[in-house]
Amino acid sequence: MSALPDPDPARHPQLDWRDGGVPVSTRFDDPYFSLAGGLAETRHVFLDGNDLPARLRPGFHVAELGFGTGLNCLALAQVAAVPVTMTSFEGWPMSLAQLEQAHAAFPELADLSAQLRAGWGRDVIHVGLVELHLVIGDVAQTLPGWQGRADAWFLDGFSPAKNPAMWAPEIMAHVGRCTAPGGSFATYTAAGAVRRALAEAGFSVTRRPGFGRKRHMSVGVKP
């Protein structure tokens, strides 16, 4: 599957915008990135949580649940010194205009975000040294058929309390199935149900200090 061509407003998210240019989903009543600093949160949770960029090597594959604004992809591209692949699953892709407004909050990523927008709608989008593949649709339908193997997962759907379907045990089981031996995950949530589902999916799960006001986050490795 490829990214959705831009002019289809029925499939784009409905957004409110907070001070500082933070988009908030009206469907899930949840911000797309931290009000306390989205890029800093991404680095703390998803990069540091997966021991990146230290583990990156040519052909390294990152998979993601919840593409959102593409901030995690941009942060990965900023630190990637070798070619890597990223596959991201997204149910409600933003329009180009929405992406541009969200990206304005991160001027240090301007060159990379321009590359992302320039490729929006293509089967493969090149952002720095990241080869991005977007899979658009309900993750309950798209992830079960995915035959890839990820070396690291960014689990970044909306809050489990507000979007429980994204974090359902059967979805986490597919995350485990699609993880290479020694692969990892990181997520901002420390919800007990999510941690148990990931443990049942084959990960050794631990808690770490969270970002900002969040006391804890979760990381794990598949032995």
Tab-separated table of C-alpha atoms in Angstrom, residues 9-126:
chain	number	residue	atom	x	y	z
A	9	PRO	CA	-10.331	15.240	3.177
A	10	ALA	CA	-12.530	12.368	4.342
A	11	ARG	CA	-9.418	10.399	5.245
A	12	HIS	CA	-7.420	13.215	6.833
A	13	PRO	CA	-7.599	13.804	10.599
A	14	GLN	CA	-9.596	16.635	12.107
A	15	LEU	CA	-7.213	18.801	14.119
A	16	ASP	CA	-7.176	21.529	16.710
A	17	TRP	CA	-3.960	23.485	17.158
A	18	ARG	CA	-2.517	24.344	20.571
A	19	ASP	CA	-0.119	27.186	21.325
A	20	GLY	CA	3.284	26.395	19.899
A	21	GLY	CA	1.783	24.693	16.842
A	22	VAL	CA	0.915	21.354	18.468
A	23	PRO	CA	-1.758	19.460	16.490
A	24	VAL	CA	-4.400	17.695	18.570
A	25	SER	CA	-6.611	14.949	17.160
A	26	THR	CA	-10.283	15.730	17.734
A	27	ARG	CA	-11.120	12.056	17.121
A	28	PHE	CA	-8.908	10.856	19.983
A	29	ASP	CA	-8.595	14.096	21.972
A	30	ASP	CA	-4.836	13.591	22.135
A	31	PRO	CA	-1.852	15.660	20.920
A	32	TYR	CA	0.410	14.296	18.207
A	33	PHE	CA	3.526	15.175	20.183
A	34	SER	CA	4.452	16.407	23.631
A	35	LEU	CA	3.385	19.890	24.616
A	36	ALA	CA	6.656	19.983	26.582
A	37	GLY	CA	8.802	19.460	23.474
A	38	GLY	CA	8.015	16.994	20.713
A	39	LEU	CA	11.498	16.526	19.289
A	40	ALA	CA	13.074	16.119	22.723
A	41	GLU	CA	10.429	13.504	23.568
A	42	THR	CA	11.082	11.603	20.347
A	43	ARG	CA	14.793	11.505	21.050
A	44	HIS	CA	14.274	10.388	24.640
A	45	VAL	CA	11.600	7.760	24.001
A	46	PHE	CA	12.136	6.338	20.543
A	47	LEU	CA	15.799	6.939	19.743
A	48	ASP	CA	17.348	6.463	23.183
A	49	GLY	CA	14.752	3.800	24.039
A	50	ASN	CA	15.948	1.694	21.097
A	51	ASP	CA	19.640	2.560	21.586
A	52	LEU	CA	19.738	4.572	18.384
A	53	PRO	CA	21.729	5.695	16.490
A	54	ALA	CA	24.361	3.353	17.989
A	55	ARG	CA	22.672	0.227	16.577
A	56	LEU	CA	22.103	1.562	13.083
A	57	ARG	CA	23.775	-0.313	10.241
A	58	PRO	CA	23.028	-0.519	6.511
A	59	GLY	CA	19.705	-2.268	6.054
A	60	PHE	CA	18.503	-1.653	9.625
A	61	HIS	CA	14.704	-1.684	9.642
A	62	VAL	CA	12.585	0.504	11.905
A	63	ALA	CA	8.833	-0.104	12.060
A	64	GLU	CA	6.316	2.240	13.603
A	65	LEU	CA	2.699	2.241	14.705
A	66	GLY	CA	1.358	5.763	14.270
A	67	PHE	CA	3.138	7.946	11.710
A	68	GLY	CA	1.336	11.131	12.700
A	69	THR	CA	3.344	14.186	11.690
A	70	GLY	CA	6.363	12.103	10.709
A	71	LEU	CA	8.387	13.578	13.566
A	72	ASN	CA	9.923	10.230	14.524
A	73	CYS	CA	11.007	9.647	10.944
A	74	LEU	CA	12.555	13.110	10.780
A	75	ALA	CA	14.428	12.591	14.058
A	76	LEU	CA	15.702	9.231	12.811
A	77	ALA	CA	16.841	10.776	9.525
A	78	GLN	CA	18.675	13.495	11.435
A	79	VAL	CA	20.921	10.925	13.172
A	80	ALA	CA	21.167	8.215	10.489
A	81	ALA	CA	24.664	8.060	9.006
A	82	VAL	CA	23.930	4.889	6.989
A	83	PRO	CA	20.974	3.903	4.797
A	84	VAL	CA	18.070	2.509	6.839
A	85	THR	CA	14.509	1.467	6.090
A	86	MET	CA	11.409	2.598	7.950
A	87	THR	CA	7.895	1.177	7.624
A	88	SER	CA	5.152	3.156	9.338
A	89	PHE	CA	1.500	2.182	9.790
A	90	GLU	CA	-1.004	5.064	9.852
A	91	GLY	CA	-4.782	5.064	9.783
A	92	TRP	CA	-5.432	8.785	9.286
A	93	PRO	CA	-2.696	10.427	7.180
A	94	MET	CA	-2.404	14.189	7.365
A	95	SER	CA	-2.836	16.397	4.347
A	96	LEU	CA	0.175	18.242	2.971
A	97	ALA	CA	-1.112	21.473	4.471
A	98	GLN	CA	-1.490	19.850	7.876
A	99	LEU	CA	2.009	18.390	7.674
A	100	GLU	CA	3.485	21.741	6.725
A	101	GLN	CA	1.787	23.471	9.649
A	102	ALA	CA	2.965	20.790	12.088
A	103	HIS	CA	6.530	20.814	10.735
A	104	ALA	CA	6.798	24.563	11.299
A	105	ALA	CA	7.256	23.783	15.008
A	106	PHE	CA	10.640	22.173	14.231
A	107	PRO	CA	12.767	24.611	12.209
A	108	GLU	CA	15.943	22.589	12.780
A	109	LEU	CA	14.332	19.780	10.770
A	110	ALA	CA	13.205	22.047	7.921
A	111	ASP	CA	15.322	20.448	5.170
A	112	LEU	CA	14.282	16.929	6.121
A	113	SER	CA	10.615	17.824	6.545
A	114	ALA	CA	10.656	19.423	3.086
A	115	GLN	CA	11.944	16.120	1.673
A	116	LEU	CA	9.154	14.246	3.434
A	117	ARG	CA	6.475	16.536	2.036
A	118	ALA	CA	8.015	16.442	-1.433
A	119	GLY	CA	7.574	12.669	-1.486
A	120	TRP	CA	4.119	12.595	0.123
A	121	GLY	CA	1.844	10.201	-1.750
A	122	ARG	CA	4.650	8.133	-3.284
A	123	ASP	CA	5.203	4.457	-2.589
A	124	VAL	CA	8.676	5.205	-1.224
A	125	ILE	CA	9.733	8.507	0.346
A	126	HIS	CA	13.393	9.356	0.853
